[in-house]
CSV table of C-alpha atoms in Angstrom, one decimal:
chain,number,residue,atom,x,y,z
A,1,MET,CA,1.3,-14.2,-11.1
A,2,CYS,CA,1.3,-17.9,-11.3
A,3,LEU,CA,3.5,-18.0,-9.0
A,4,LEU,CA,1.9,-16.1,-6.6
A,5,ILE,CA,-1.5,-17.5,-6.9
A,6,GLU,CA,-1.1,-21.1,-7.9
A,7,HIS,CA,2.6,-21.9,-5.2
A,8,ALA,CA,1.3,-19.1,-2.5
A,9,LEU,CA,5.1,-17.0,-2.9
A,10,ARG,CA,5.4,-14.6,-1.1
A,11,ILE,CA,6.6,-11.3,-2.6
A,12,SER,CA,10.1,-11.7,-1.2
A,13,GLU,CA,10.0,-15.0,-2.5
A,14,LEU,CA,9.3,-14.3,-6.1
A,15,VAL,CA,11.4,-10.8,-6.3
A,16,GLY,CA,14.4,-13.5,-4.8
A,17,LEU,CA,13.8,-16.1,-8.2
A,18,ASN,CA,16.6,-16.6,-10.9
A,19,ILE,CA,16.1,-18.4,-13.9
A,20,GLU,CA,18.8,-20.8,-12.3
A,21,ASN,CA,16.2,-21.9,-10.0
A,22,PHE,CA,13.8,-23.6,-12.6
A,23,ASP,CA,14.3,-27.0,-13.8
A,24,GLN,CA,12.2,-26.8,-17.0
A,25,SER,CA,12.7,-30.6,-17.8
A,26,ALA,CA,11.7,-31.6,-14.3
A,27,GLY,CA,8.8,-29.2,-13.7
A,28,THR,CA,10.4,-27.8,-10.3
A,29,ALA,CA,11.7,-25.2,-8.6
A,30,VAL,CA,14.1,-24.3,-5.5
A,31,ILE,CA,12.5,-21.6,-3.9
A,32,TYR,CA,14.5,-19.9,-0.9
A,33,SER,CA,11.8,-19.1,2.0
A,34,PRO,CA,13.3,-16.4,4.2
A,35,LYS,CA,10.8,-17.0,6.7
A,36,LYS,CA,11.6,-20.7,6.9
A,37,SER,CA,15.3,-20.4,6.1
A,38,ALA,CA,15.0,-23.0,4.0
A,39,TRP,CA,15.2,-23.9,0.0
A,40,VAL,CA,11.7,-25.3,-1.0
A,41,THR,CA,11.2,-27.5,-4.1
A,42,HIS,CA,8.0,-26.7,-5.8
A,43,ARG,CA,6.5,-29.1,-8.5
A,44,LEU,CA,5.3,-26.3,-11.0
A,45,LYS,CA,1.7,-26.8,-11.9
A,46,LYS,CA,0.5,-26.7,-15.8
A,47,HIS,CA,-0.8,-23.3,-15.9
A,48,THR,CA,3.0,-21.8,-14.6
A,49,ARG,CA,4.5,-24.5,-16.4
A,50,LEU,CA,2.9,-22.8,-19.5
A,51,ALA,CA,3.6,-19.2,-18.3
A,52,LEU,CA,7.4,-19.4,-17.5
A,53,ASP,CA,7.8,-21.4,-20.8
A,54,LEU,CA,6.4,-18.2,-22.9
A,55,TYR,CA,8.0,-16.2,-20.9
A,56,LEU,CA,11.4,-17.5,-20.7
A,57,ALA,CA,11.0,-17.7,-24.8
A,58,GLU,CA,10.5,-13.9,-25.0
A,59,GLU,CA,13.0,-12.8,-22.7
A,60,GLN,CA,15.3,-14.7,-24.2
A,61,ARG,CA,17.8,-14.8,-21.0
A,62,SER,CA,19.0,-18.2,-19.4
A,63,THR,CA,20.6,-16.7,-16.0
A,64,ASN,CA,20.1,-13.6,-13.4
A,65,PRO,CA,16.9,-12.6,-12.0
A,66,LEU,CA,13.7,-14.0,-13.1
A,67,PHE,CA,12.1,-10.6,-12.9
A,68,CYS,CA,14.1,-7.7,-13.9
A,69,GLY,CA,13.5,-3.8,-12.6
A,70,TYR,CA,12.4,-1.0,-14.4
A,71,GLN,CA,16.5,-0.2,-14.6
A,72,MET,CA,16.9,-2.9,-17.2
A,73,VAL,CA,18.3,-0.9,-19.6
A,74,LYS,CA,21.0,1.0,-17.5
A,75,LYS,CA,21.7,-2.4,-15.1
A,76,PRO,CA,20.9,-5.4,-17.1
A,77,ASP,CA,21.1,-7.8,-14.4
A,78,SER,CA,18.8,-5.6,-11.7
A,79,ARG,CA,16.7,-7.6,-10.2
A,80,ILE,CA,12.8,-6.0,-9.6
A,81,THR,CA,12.1,-4.6,-5.8
A,82,ARG,CA,9.3,-5.9,-4.1
A,83,TYR,CA,7.2,-2.5,-4.6
A,84,GLY,CA,8.1,-2.7,-8.5
A,85,ALA,CA,6.1,-6.2,-8.5
A,86,TYR,CA,3.4,-4.9,-5.9
A,87,ASN,CA,3.1,-1.8,-8.7
A,88,ARG,CA,2.8,-4.5,-11.8
A,89,ALA,CA,0.4,-6.9,-9.8
A,90,GLU,CA,-1.5,-4.1,-9.6
A,91,ILE,CA,-1.5,-2.9,-13.0
A,92,LEU,CA,-2.4,-6.8,-14.0
A,93,LEU,CA,-5.4,-6.9,-11.9
A,94,THR,CA,-6.3,-3.4,-12.9
A,95,TYR,CA,-6.7,-4.7,-16.5
A,96,SER,CA,-7.2,-8.4,-15.6
A,97,SER,CA,-10.4,-8.2,-17.9
A,98,ARG,CA,-8.4,-7.2,-20.9
A,99,VAL,CA,-5.5,-9.8,-20.3
A,100,SER,CA,-5.9,-13.6,-21.3
A,101,ALA,CA,-4.8,-16.1,-19.0
A,102,VAL,CA,-2.0,-17.2,-21.6
A,103,ARG,CA,-0.2,-13.9,-21.8
A,104,LEU,CA,0.3,-14.0,-17.6
A,105,THR,CA,3.9,-13.7,-16.4
A,106,PRO,CA,5.2,-16.9,-14.4
């Protein structure tokens, strides 16, 4: 959610992200923008960096898609779809009064 809100990413940019797009020590992300047909470097904001650090520590992965789809059990490298991202965002928004900012995904 931080990437969508703080960095104004489009859903197509979000679902295309790989863990390798992030340089945690530099606090940056290189993101491909299909609309611009170009790679853009974003300096990650404080809350996004915190959420990313927590998320990656919990996921215990260092490569492949940042967000995996629901088929991860069958295909460990499966990328979330746009519709899957919409669904997860809707769930978070529905229960946002019960979710603390620290538990949000990057």
